Amino acid sequence: MHYCIILLAFFSLFSVALGEALVILPDGKIQGKTEYTRIGQSYNSFYGVRYGKNPTNELRLQEPQPVDPWEDVFDATVEKGICYQTSSDNDMETENCLLLNVFTPVTDLKENAAVGLPVMFYIHGGGFIDGTGISEWGVGPHYFMEYGVILVAINYRLGPFGYLSTGDDVIPGNFGMKDQILALKWVQKNIEYFGGDPKKVTIFGQSAGAASVSYLLLSPLAEGLFRAAILESGSALDPWAYQRDQVEITYKIAALLNSDFETNRNSTELLKFLQSVSGKALDEASNELSQQLNTPDNFQLSKGFYYAPVIEQEGKGAFLTLLQYGGFETGQFIKVPVMIGLTAEESLFMIDSVIPDLANVYDKNPSLMVPLDIHVKDKEVIQEIGQKIKHFYSANENLTDNFLAVTQYHSNQDFDKGVLKQAELQSNYVPVYFYEFTYSGKMGNDMYKLNGSGAVVHGEEQNYIFNRWYSTEIPDNTDFRKFPEADVLVHYRFMSLFTNFAKELNPTPRNEDILQNVTWPMVEPGKFQYLEIGKDLIEHETVPKAEMYKFWNELYDTYAKKPYDTF
C-alpha cells in the first residue's frame, strides 16, 4: 500500500511537470517544457524532435525517410545532436541528426488547439559544411516568442553526407536539400498541434541557409510547403552555392578512404563502399580534401563549395534539374512574396585570415578574379577580364597595398551581385522587398573593422533577431541594459519587419511608429528600390552599390556565355 501511494504521488507530480507542454501528434506523444522570455512571457519549447529516420547504413547518401510512429512519450526537453561538421569537431556530432526544434508562444496545447499562428521555418547557414539549428549554437527563440509567431529551426545533412553526388540516380546528391523538404512536410503534418497554421509558413535563412531558401524556391518538390521566403545574404546565384564538379570531388573523397576509387568509377560499388565506412572516417576525409583543394588560387567561396547543391538528372524525386539563373529569369520558381537583402560589407570577416594571401595571388594573376560562371575558356580573354576587374577595384595600386579593394571585391563577387540579381529577376513575377543592413552596433558583436568598408559583416544582422551568448560579460543578449538605445531600436525594427512579413506578406502593412512610418518600396521591373536598415530606416529609389552592380552587369553582357548558372 505504501509503495502504491508513492507511485501515485510520483505520477501526480509528473503530470504537473508535463503541464501543457505534452503534445499528441499523429505519430505519437512528445514532451517539451515551458520557458520564459526576457520580459517573462511563457512559451513552450520542443527540442530535438525527430523528423527523419537515422540516415545511416543503407539510408546514407539516400533520400531521407519520415519517422515511424512511436509508443512511448518522446523526450523533447533537451537538445540531442548536430550533423557532422566538416571543418570542426564537436561532441554533439552524429549522423542521427535529422532533428528540429519547435518553439511556440501557445502554452495551452490541449488536443486540437487550433490557434493558427504564422510559422517561421529557419534554415541555418555554414557553407553547407557547418552549422546547426540548435539554440545552444545561437538560434535562440526568445525574441520571436514575443511577436506571435511559431519558430521552427532544423538540422540538415552537411558536407559529404548531404551533398556527394555521382551525377546519376545512384547517388544523385542534394540530400541536405531533401532533408529540408522532409522537415517542411513534417511541419505541414504536425504544426497545427503546436498552435500553428500550415498554410502560413515562411521559410527564412542566412548565408547557406538563404541559398537553401533560394533553391527551395526553384524546386518543384517544395511546391505548397510555404507561402513566403526571406533570404539573408545568400542566393542560389552566389558562386559558392553551386558545385559543377561534384562527381570528381565525390570520387576524390572515396579515394582517400580506398585507393581503388582512384580509377574505379562504378557508382553502385562506390555507394556500397561509402555506406560501409564509419561516419567519422567520411567526415575526416571530407575535411582533408577541403584543405588540400582550397587554396588562394582555387578559393571555394568564389569557385563553389566542394559540398553544395548540384543539378540532378530528370527523374522521380529529383530536387533540381534546371539551372538556377534560368529558373529565376523565366519564372520557373515557386511564386511567393520574397524579402531578400545583404549587409554593407559581407566579406569583412576575411580581413584577418585570407585577404592578404588572396591579394598576393591576384596581383600575380588577375585572371583568378574571373568568375567561373562567365564560361570563358580562352586564356587571353580571361586575362583581359581579370585585368578589368582588378582595375575597377584598385586602379592605381597593387592589391597587396589595398586590402579594402580585395575585401570589397569579395563582398561583391561572392555575395552582393548574386543576391541583387535574384531580386531583380524575381521582381518580374512576385513581390520582392530588398534591404541593405548598414547598422553596426554593439549588439552586432562584429570584431572585424576596416577603414572605408561598409562596416557590417556577413551574419551580423542575425544578432538582432536571435538571442544568443556573446561573452562572459554578456552571457545573453536579451539584457538590453548592456546595449546602446540605438541597438535596441534596430532590434525592434528588424524583428517587426520580419514578423510583419511572416504574418501579412508585407513588412510594412501599415504606418507604425517603431518603423518610423515608412513604407518599404518593392523592387519593380526596371526600377530597383530598397530599404536601408541603419540607424534609421531609409527608402531608396535605386540599386544599392549601384556602380558595382553596373560594372558586373556590363562585364557579363560583354564577355559571358549563356546559359548562366550563377551570377
Coordinates of C-alpha atoms in Angstrom, one line a residue:
M1 CA 0.0 0.0 0.0
H2 CA 2.8 2.4 0.9
Y3 CA 4.5 1.6 -2.4
C4 CA 1.3 2.4 -4.4
I5 CA 0.9 5.7 -2.6
I6 CA 4.4 6.7 -3.5
L7 CA 3.8 5.7 -7.2
L8 CA 0.6 7.7 -7.3
A9 CA 2.3 10.7 -5.8
F10 CA 5.1 10.4 -8.3
F11 CA 2.8 10.2 -11.3
S12 CA 0.8 13.1 -9.9
L13 CA 3.9 15.3 -9.7
F14 CA 5.0 14.0 -13.2
S15 CA 1.6 15.1 -14.6
V16 CA 2.1 18.6 -13.1
A17 CA 5.6 18.7 -14.6
L18 CA 4.2 17.8 -18.0
G19 CA 1.8 20.6 -17.8
E20 CA 0.5 21.8 -21.2
A21 CA 3.9 21.0 -22.9
L22 CA 2.7 17.5 -23.8
V23 CA 1.6 17.3 -27.4
I24 CA -0.1 14.4 -29.1
L25 CA 0.9 14.2 -32.7
P26 CA -0.4 11.8 -35.3
D27 CA 2.7 9.6 -34.8
G28 CA 3.0 9.8 -31.0
K29 CA 3.3 12.0 -28.0
I30 CA 6.2 14.4 -27.4
Q31 CA 7.1 16.2 -24.1
G32 CA 8.5 19.7 -24.2
K33 CA 9.0 22.2 -21.5
T34 CA 7.8 25.7 -20.6
E35 CA 10.3 28.5 -20.7
Y36 CA 10.2 32.3 -20.4
T37 CA 11.4 35.3 -22.4
R38 CA 13.3 38.3 -21.0
I39 CA 10.0 40.0 -20.2
G40 CA 8.6 37.0 -18.5
Q41 CA 6.3 35.7 -21.3
S42 CA 5.9 32.0 -21.3
Y43 CA 6.4 29.7 -24.3
N44 CA 6.8 26.0 -24.9
S45 CA 10.0 24.5 -26.3
F46 CA 10.3 21.2 -28.0
Y47 CA 14.0 20.3 -28.6
G48 CA 15.5 17.7 -30.9
V49 CA 12.2 16.4 -32.4
R50 CA 12.9 13.7 -34.9
Y51 CA 11.6 14.4 -38.4
G52 CA 13.5 11.8 -40.3
K53 CA 14.9 8.3 -39.7
N54 CA 18.6 7.9 -38.8
P55 CA 20.3 8.2 -42.3
T56 CA 23.0 5.6 -41.7
N57 CA 23.9 2.3 -43.3
E58 CA 21.6 1.7 -46.3
L59 CA 20.0 5.1 -45.8
R60 CA 23.3 7.1 -46.0
L61 CA 23.5 9.1 -49.2
Q62 CA 19.8 8.4 -49.9
E63 CA 16.6 10.4 -49.7
P64 CA 15.5 10.9 -46.1
Q65 CA 12.7 8.8 -44.8
P66 CA 10.0 10.0 -42.4
V67 CA 9.9 8.6 -38.9
D68 CA 7.7 5.7 -37.9
P69 CA 5.1 6.1 -35.2
W70 CA 6.2 5.6 -31.6
E71 CA 4.5 4.4 -28.4
D72 CA 6.5 6.0 -25.6
V73 CA 6.5 9.7 -24.8
F74 CA 9.3 11.3 -26.9
D75 CA 11.5 13.5 -24.7
A76 CA 11.8 16.9 -26.4
T77 CA 13.1 18.7 -23.3
V78 CA 16.8 18.7 -24.3
E79 CA 19.0 19.2 -27.4
K80 CA 20.2 15.9 -28.9
G81 CA 22.7 16.3 -31.6
I82 CA 24.0 18.2 -34.6
C83 CA 25.0 16.9 -38.1
Y84 CA 28.7 16.2 -38.8
Q85 CA 30.7 19.4 -39.3
T86 CA 33.3 19.2 -42.0
S87 CA 35.7 21.9 -40.7
S88 CA 35.5 21.2 -37.0
D89 CA 34.8 18.5 -34.4
N90 CA 32.2 18.6 -31.6
D91 CA 31.0 16.1 -29.1
M92 CA 27.4 16.6 -30.3
E93 CA 28.2 15.5 -33.9
T94 CA 26.2 12.5 -35.1
E95 CA 24.6 11.1 -38.3
N96 CA 21.4 10.7 -36.3
C97 CA 20.8 14.4 -36.7
L98 CA 17.5 14.8 -38.6
L99 CA 16.1 16.8 -35.8
L100 CA 14.2 20.1 -35.4
N101 CA 13.3 22.5 -32.6
V102 CA 9.8 23.9 -32.2
F103 CA 9.1 27.0 -30.1
T104 CA 5.5 28.2 -29.7
P105 CA 4.0 31.1 -27.6
V106 CA 0.9 28.9 -27.3
T107 CA 1.2 27.5 -23.9
D108 CA -2.2 25.8 -23.7
L109 CA -1.5 22.9 -26.1
K110 CA -4.5 20.8 -25.5
E111 CA -5.6 18.4 -28.2
N112 CA -6.7 20.2 -31.4
A113 CA -5.6 23.6 -30.1
A114 CA -6.2 25.4 -33.4
V115 CA -4.8 28.8 -32.8
G116 CA -3.5 29.2 -36.3
L117 CA -0.3 31.2 -35.8
P118 CA 2.1 32.0 -38.6
V119 CA 5.2 29.7 -38.7
M120 CA 8.8 30.9 -39.3
F121 CA 10.9 28.0 -40.5
Y122 CA 14.6 28.7 -40.1
I123 CA 17.4 27.1 -42.2
H124 CA 20.9 27.7 -40.7
G125 CA 24.0 28.8 -42.7
G126 CA 27.6 27.5 -42.6
G127 CA 28.5 26.9 -46.2
F128 CA 26.7 23.6 -46.4
I129 CA 29.5 22.1 -44.3
D130 CA 28.9 23.5 -40.8
G131 CA 26.2 24.9 -38.6
T132 CA 23.1 23.7 -36.8
G133 CA 19.6 24.9 -35.9
I134 CA 20.0 24.3 -32.1
S135 CA 19.6 27.1 -29.6
E136 CA 22.9 26.3 -27.9
W137 CA 24.6 27.4 -31.1
G138 CA 22.8 30.7 -31.3
V139 CA 19.3 30.1 -32.8
G140 CA 17.6 31.3 -29.6
P141 CA 13.8 31.8 -29.8
H142 CA 13.2 34.5 -27.1
Y143 CA 12.6 37.4 -29.5
F144 CA 10.3 35.6 -31.8
M145 CA 8.2 34.3 -29.0
E146 CA 7.2 37.9 -28.2
Y147 CA 5.8 38.5 -31.7
G148 CA 3.1 35.9 -32.0
V149 CA 4.8 33.5 -34.4
I150 CA 6.0 29.9 -34.1
L151 CA 9.7 29.3 -34.7
V152 CA 11.0 26.0 -36.2
A153 CA 14.7 25.5 -36.6
I154 CA 16.2 22.5 -38.3
N155 CA 19.3 20.4 -38.8
Y156 CA 20.0 19.0 -42.2
R157 CA 22.9 16.8 -43.5
L158 CA 26.1 18.7 -44.3
G159 CA 29.3 18.1 -46.2
P160 CA 29.7 14.7 -47.9
F161 CA 26.7 13.3 -46.0
G162 CA 24.4 15.9 -47.6
Y163 CA 26.0 16.8 -51.0
L164 CA 28.1 14.0 -52.5
S165 CA 26.9 13.0 -56.0
T166 CA 27.9 10.5 -58.7
G167 CA 25.8 12.5 -61.3
D168 CA 23.4 9.7 -61.8
D169 CA 20.5 8.1 -59.9
V170 CA 22.7 6.0 -57.6
I171 CA 24.0 9.0 -55.6
P172 CA 22.0 11.9 -57.1
G173 CA 23.1 14.4 -54.5
N174 CA 21.2 17.3 -52.8
F175 CA 20.4 15.1 -49.7
G176 CA 20.7 18.1 -47.4
M177 CA 18.1 19.9 -49.5
K178 CA 15.8 16.9 -49.5
D179 CA 16.1 16.9 -45.7
Q180 CA 14.8 20.4 -45.7
I181 CA 11.9 19.2 -47.8
L182 CA 11.1 16.4 -45.4
A183 CA 11.2 18.8 -42.5
L184 CA 8.8 21.2 -44.3
K185 CA 6.5 18.2 -44.8
W186 CA 6.7 17.4 -41.1
V187 CA 5.6 21.0 -40.4
Q188 CA 2.7 20.6 -42.8
K189 CA 1.6 17.4 -41.0
N190 CA 2.2 18.5 -37.3
I191 CA 2.4 22.2 -36.8
E192 CA -1.3 22.7 -36.0
Y193 CA -0.8 20.7 -32.8
F194 CA 1.6 23.4 -31.6
G195 CA -0.9 26.2 -32.5
G196 CA 0.5 26.9 -36.0
D197 CA -1.2 27.3 -39.3
P198 CA 0.4 25.0 -42.0
K199 CA -0.9 27.4 -44.7
K200 CA 1.1 30.3 -43.2
V201 CA 4.7 29.0 -43.3
T202 CA 7.6 31.4 -44.1
I203 CA 11.0 29.9 -44.8
F204 CA 14.0 32.0 -43.9
G205 CA 17.7 31.6 -43.7
Q206 CA 21.1 33.3 -43.7
S207 CA 24.1 32.6 -45.9
A208 CA 23.9 28.9 -47.0
G209 CA 20.5 29.0 -45.3
A210 CA 19.5 31.8 -47.6
A211 CA 20.9 29.9 -50.6
S212 CA 18.8 26.9 -49.4
V213 CA 15.7 29.1 -49.4
S214 CA 16.7 30.2 -52.9
Y215 CA 17.0 26.6 -54.0
L216 CA 13.7 25.7 -52.4
L217 CA 12.0 28.4 -54.4
L218 CA 13.4 26.6 -57.5
S219 CA 12.5 23.0 -56.6
P220 CA 9.2 21.5 -57.7
L221 CA 9.4 19.3 -54.6
A222 CA 8.8 22.3 -52.4
E223 CA 5.5 23.4 -54.1
G224 CA 2.8 24.1 -51.5
L225 CA 5.1 23.8 -48.5
F226 CA 5.4 27.6 -47.7
R227 CA 3.8 30.9 -48.6
A228 CA 6.7 33.3 -48.3
A229 CA 10.5 33.4 -48.2
I230 CA 13.2 35.5 -46.5
L231 CA 16.8 35.4 -47.7
E232 CA 19.6 37.0 -45.7
S233 CA 23.0 37.3 -47.5
G234 CA 22.7 34.4 -49.8
S235 CA 21.3 33.1 -53.1
A236 CA 21.5 30.1 -55.4
L237 CA 23.1 32.5 -57.8
D238 CA 26.1 33.1 -55.5
P239 CA 29.2 31.3 -56.8
W240 CA 29.9 29.4 -53.6
A241 CA 26.4 27.9 -53.5
Y242 CA 26.8 25.6 -56.6
Q243 CA 29.2 22.8 -57.4
R244 CA 29.9 22.0 -61.1
D245 CA 32.5 19.2 -60.3
Q246 CA 30.8 17.2 -57.6
V247 CA 31.3 13.9 -59.3
E248 CA 35.1 14.4 -59.3
I249 CA 35.0 15.5 -55.7
T250 CA 33.0 12.5 -54.7
Y251 CA 35.5 10.1 -56.1
K252 CA 38.4 12.0 -54.7
I253 CA 36.9 11.6 -51.2
A254 CA 36.4 7.9 -51.8
A255 CA 40.0 7.5 -53.0
L256 CA 41.2 9.0 -49.7
L257 CA 39.5 6.1 -48.0
N258 CA 40.1 3.4 -50.6
S259 CA 42.7 3.9 -53.4
D260 CA 40.7 1.6 -55.7
F261 CA 38.4 4.6 -56.4
E262 CA 41.3 6.5 -58.0
T263 CA 40.3 4.5 -61.1
N264 CA 37.1 2.7 -60.3
R265 CA 34.2 4.8 -61.5
N266 CA 31.4 2.3 -60.7
S267 CA 28.8 4.4 -58.8
T268 CA 27.0 1.3 -57.4
E269 CA 30.2 0.0 -55.9
L270 CA 31.1 3.5 -54.6
L271 CA 27.7 3.8 -52.8
K272 CA 28.1 0.4 -51.2
F273 CA 31.6 1.3 -50.0
L274 CA 30.6 4.7 -48.7
Q275 CA 27.7 3.2 -46.8
S276 CA 30.1 0.7 -45.1
V277 CA 32.7 3.2 -43.7
S278 CA 32.2 5.0 -40.4
G279 CA 30.7 8.4 -40.3
K280 CA 33.8 9.7 -38.6
A281 CA 36.0 8.4 -41.4
L282 CA 33.9 10.0 -44.1
D283 CA 33.9 13.3 -42.2
E284 CA 37.6 13.3 -41.7
A285 CA 38.2 12.5 -45.4
S286 CA 36.0 15.4 -46.5
N287 CA 37.9 17.8 -44.2
E288 CA 41.2 16.5 -45.6
L289 CA 40.1 17.0 -49.2
S290 CA 38.9 20.5 -48.4
Q291 CA 42.2 21.5 -47.0
Q292 CA 44.1 20.0 -50.0
L293 CA 42.0 21.8 -52.6
N294 CA 41.0 25.1 -51.0
T295 CA 44.0 27.3 -51.8
P296 CA 44.1 31.0 -52.6
D297 CA 44.3 30.3 -56.3
N298 CA 41.3 27.9 -56.0
F299 CA 39.2 29.7 -53.4
Q300 CA 36.0 27.9 -52.6
L301 CA 34.0 31.0 -51.7
S302 CA 34.4 32.2 -55.3
K303 CA 34.6 28.9 -57.2
G304 CA 31.9 26.8 -55.4
F305 CA 31.9 25.0 -52.1
Y306 CA 33.1 21.4 -52.5
Y307 CA 29.9 20.1 -50.9
A308 CA 27.0 22.1 -52.3
P309 CA 23.8 21.6 -54.3
V310 CA 24.0 20.2 -57.8
I311 CA 21.8 19.9 -60.9
E312 CA 20.3 16.4 -61.0
Q313 CA 19.2 14.2 -63.8
E314 CA 15.5 14.2 -64.6
G315 CA 13.6 11.6 -62.6
K316 CA 11.3 11.0 -59.7
G317 CA 12.5 12.6 -56.6
A318 CA 14.9 15.0 -58.3
F319 CA 15.3 18.2 -56.3
L320 CA 16.6 20.4 -59.0
T321 CA 17.0 19.8 -62.8
L322 CA 17.0 23.4 -64.1
L323 CA 19.9 25.8 -63.9
Q324 CA 19.3 28.4 -61.2
Y325 CA 19.7 31.6 -63.3
G326 CA 17.3 30.4 -66.0
G327 CA 14.8 29.3 -63.4
F328 CA 14.5 32.8 -61.9
E329 CA 14.8 34.5 -65.3
T330 CA 11.9 32.6 -66.9
G331 CA 9.7 32.4 -63.9
Q332 CA 10.1 28.7 -63.3
F333 CA 10.1 29.0 -59.5
I334 CA 7.5 28.9 -56.7
K335 CA 5.6 32.2 -56.8
V336 CA 5.6 33.6 -53.3
P337 CA 6.5 37.0 -51.9
V338 CA 10.2 37.4 -51.1
M339 CA 12.2 39.5 -48.7
I340 CA 15.9 39.5 -49.6
G341 CA 18.9 41.5 -48.7
L342 CA 22.6 41.9 -47.8
T343 CA 24.9 43.5 -45.2
A344 CA 27.0 46.5 -46.0
E345 CA 30.3 44.6 -46.2
E346 CA 29.7 40.8 -46.4
S347 CA 33.4 39.7 -46.7
L348 CA 34.8 41.7 -43.9
F349 CA 35.2 38.5 -41.9
M350 CA 38.1 37.5 -44.3
I351 CA 40.3 40.6 -43.4
D352 CA 42.3 38.8 -40.7
S353 CA 42.6 35.5 -42.5
V354 CA 42.8 35.0 -46.3
I355 CA 42.7 38.6 -47.7
P356 CA 46.5 39.1 -47.6
D357 CA 47.1 35.8 -49.4
L358 CA 44.4 36.5 -52.0
A359 CA 45.7 39.9 -52.7
N360 CA 49.1 38.4 -53.4
V361 CA 47.8 35.8 -55.9
Y362 CA 45.5 38.3 -57.6
D363 CA 48.4 40.7 -58.2
K364 CA 50.4 37.9 -59.8
N365 CA 47.4 36.5 -61.8
P366 CA 44.3 38.7 -62.1
S367 CA 42.6 36.1 -64.2
L368 CA 41.9 34.3 -60.8
M369 CA 39.4 37.1 -60.1
V370 CA 37.2 36.0 -63.1
P371 CA 34.1 34.1 -62.0
L372 CA 33.7 30.6 -63.4
D373 CA 30.1 31.3 -64.4
I374 CA 31.3 33.7 -67.1
H375 CA 32.1 30.4 -69.0
V376 CA 35.0 31.8 -71.0
K377 CA 37.9 29.3 -71.8
D378 CA 40.2 31.5 -73.9
K379 CA 43.1 32.3 -71.6
E380 CA 43.9 35.6 -73.2
V381 CA 40.2 36.7 -72.8
I382 CA 40.2 35.5 -69.2
Q383 CA 43.4 37.6 -68.6
E384 CA 41.7 40.6 -70.2
I385 CA 38.6 40.2 -68.0
G386 CA 40.8 39.8 -64.9
Q387 CA 42.7 43.0 -65.6
K388 CA 39.4 44.9 -65.9
I389 CA 38.2 43.5 -62.6
K390 CA 41.4 44.4 -60.8
H391 CA 41.4 47.9 -62.3
F392 CA 37.8 48.5 -61.3
Y393 CA 38.7 47.7 -57.6
S394 CA 42.2 49.1 -57.4
A395 CA 43.1 51.2 -60.4
N396 CA 46.4 52.6 -59.4
E397 CA 48.0 50.3 -56.9
N398 CA 48.7 46.7 -56.2
L399 CA 46.1 44.7 -54.3
T400 CA 48.7 43.8 -51.7
D401 CA 48.7 47.5 -50.8
N402 CA 44.9 47.8 -50.9
F403 CA 43.2 45.2 -48.7
L404 CA 40.0 47.2 -48.8
A405 CA 39.7 46.6 -52.6
V406 CA 40.1 42.9 -52.1
T407 CA 37.5 42.8 -49.4
Q408 CA 35.0 44.8 -51.5
Y409 CA 35.7 42.6 -54.5
H410 CA 34.8 39.5 -52.5
S411 CA 31.8 41.1 -50.9
N412 CA 30.5 42.0 -54.4
Q413 CA 31.6 38.9 -56.3
D414 CA 30.7 36.3 -53.7
F415 CA 27.6 37.7 -52.2
D416 CA 26.2 41.0 -53.5
K417 CA 25.8 40.6 -57.2
G418 CA 24.1 37.2 -57.0
V419 CA 21.6 38.4 -54.3
L420 CA 20.9 41.6 -56.3
K421 CA 20.4 39.6 -59.5
Q422 CA 17.9 37.2 -57.9
A423 CA 15.9 40.1 -56.6
E424 CA 15.9 41.8 -60.0
L425 CA 14.9 38.6 -61.9
Q426 CA 12.1 37.6 -59.4
S427 CA 10.6 41.1 -59.4
N428 CA 9.2 40.4 -62.8
Y429 CA 6.9 37.8 -61.2
V430 CA 6.4 38.2 -57.5
P431 CA 6.5 41.0 -54.8
V432 CA 10.2 41.5 -53.8
Y433 CA 11.3 43.5 -50.8
F434 CA 15.0 44.2 -50.8
Y435 CA 17.1 45.6 -47.9
E436 CA 20.6 46.6 -47.1
F437 CA 21.6 46.2 -43.4
T438 CA 24.0 49.1 -42.7
Y439 CA 23.8 49.4 -38.9
S440 CA 26.9 48.3 -36.9
G441 CA 26.4 48.4 -33.2
K442 CA 27.5 46.5 -30.1
M443 CA 24.6 44.1 -30.4
G444 CA 26.0 43.0 -33.8
N445 CA 29.2 41.8 -32.0
D446 CA 31.3 42.5 -35.0
M447 CA 35.1 42.0 -34.4
Y448 CA 36.2 43.0 -37.9
K449 CA 36.9 46.6 -38.7
L450 CA 38.5 48.2 -41.8
N451 CA 38.5 51.9 -42.6
G452 CA 36.5 52.7 -45.7
S453 CA 34.5 49.4 -45.6
G454 CA 30.7 49.1 -45.2
A455 CA 31.4 48.0 -41.6
V456 CA 28.6 45.4 -41.3
V457 CA 30.0 41.9 -41.8
H458 CA 28.3 38.8 -43.1
G459 CA 25.9 37.5 -40.5
E460 CA 26.0 40.5 -38.2
E461 CA 22.2 41.2 -38.6
Q462 CA 21.5 37.7 -37.1
N463 CA 22.3 39.1 -33.6
Y464 CA 19.3 41.4 -33.8
I465 CA 16.8 38.6 -34.3
F466 CA 18.2 35.7 -32.2
N467 CA 19.0 35.6 -28.5
R468 CA 22.5 34.1 -28.1
W469 CA 25.6 34.0 -25.9
Y470 CA 28.1 36.8 -26.6
S471 CA 30.7 36.7 -23.9
T472 CA 31.2 36.2 -20.1
E473 CA 30.3 39.9 -19.9
I474 CA 27.1 39.5 -21.9
P475 CA 26.0 35.8 -21.5
D476 CA 22.7 36.6 -23.1
N477 CA 21.9 39.5 -25.4
T478 CA 18.4 39.7 -24.1
D479 CA 19.7 42.0 -21.3
F480 CA 19.1 45.3 -23.2
R481 CA 20.8 47.3 -20.4
K482 CA 24.1 46.1 -22.0
F483 CA 23.4 47.8 -25.3
P484 CA 23.0 51.4 -26.6
E485 CA 19.5 52.6 -27.2
A486 CA 20.1 52.7 -30.9
D487 CA 21.0 49.0 -31.0
V488 CA 17.7 48.1 -29.2
L489 CA 15.7 50.2 -31.6
V490 CA 17.3 48.4 -34.6
H491 CA 16.5 45.1 -33.0
Y492 CA 12.8 46.1 -32.6
R493 CA 12.6 47.4 -36.1
F494 CA 14.2 44.3 -37.7
M495 CA 12.0 42.0 -35.7
S496 CA 8.9 43.9 -36.7
L497 CA 9.8 43.9 -40.4
F498 CA 10.5 40.1 -40.3
T499 CA 7.4 39.1 -38.4
N500 CA 5.1 41.6 -40.2
F501 CA 6.2 39.9 -43.4
A502 CA 5.5 36.4 -42.0
K503 CA 2.1 37.4 -40.7
E504 CA 0.9 39.7 -43.6
L505 CA 3.2 39.1 -46.5
N506 CA 4.2 42.7 -46.3
P507 CA 6.9 44.1 -43.9
T508 CA 5.2 47.5 -43.6
P509 CA 1.5 46.8 -43.9
R510 CA 0.6 50.0 -42.1
N511 CA 2.2 53.0 -40.5
E512 CA 4.0 52.1 -37.3
D513 CA 5.9 54.5 -35.1
I514 CA 8.6 51.8 -34.3
L515 CA 9.1 51.6 -38.1
Q516 CA 9.2 55.4 -38.4
N517 CA 6.0 55.2 -40.5
V518 CA 8.0 54.1 -43.6
T519 CA 6.5 52.1 -46.5
W520 CA 9.0 49.6 -47.8
P521 CA 9.1 50.1 -51.6
M522 CA 9.1 46.9 -53.6
V523 CA 11.6 46.2 -56.4
E524 CA 9.7 46.8 -59.7
P525 CA 10.7 45.5 -63.1
G526 CA 13.2 48.0 -64.5
K527 CA 13.1 50.0 -61.2
F528 CA 15.2 48.8 -58.3
Q529 CA 14.0 50.1 -54.9
Y530 CA 15.0 49.1 -51.4
L531 CA 15.0 49.8 -47.7
E532 CA 18.2 50.7 -45.9
I533 CA 18.2 49.4 -42.3
G534 CA 20.6 51.6 -40.5
K535 CA 20.3 53.9 -37.5
D536 CA 17.2 55.0 -39.3
L537 CA 15.0 53.3 -41.9
I538 CA 15.6 55.0 -45.3
E539 CA 13.8 54.3 -48.6
H540 CA 15.9 54.4 -51.7
E541 CA 14.8 54.5 -55.3
T542 CA 18.0 53.0 -56.8
V543 CA 20.0 49.8 -56.5
P544 CA 22.4 49.5 -53.6
K545 CA 26.1 49.7 -54.6
A546 CA 24.9 50.9 -58.0
E547 CA 28.4 51.5 -59.5
M548 CA 29.5 48.0 -58.6
Y549 CA 26.3 46.4 -60.0
K550 CA 26.6 48.3 -63.2
F551 CA 30.2 47.2 -63.7
W552 CA 29.4 43.5 -63.2
N553 CA 26.3 43.6 -65.4
E554 CA 28.3 45.2 -68.2
L555 CA 31.1 42.7 -67.8
Y556 CA 28.7 39.8 -68.1
D557 CA 27.0 41.4 -71.1
T558 CA 30.3 41.8 -72.9
Y559 CA 32.1 38.5 -72.1
A560 CA 29.9 35.9 -70.5
K561 CA 28.5 32.9 -72.4
K562 CA 24.9 31.8 -71.7
P563 CA 23.2 29.8 -70.3
Y564 CA 24.3 31.2 -66.9
D565 CA 24.1 29.0 -63.7
T566 CA 25.2 31.5 -61.0
F567 CA 25.9 35.2 -61.4

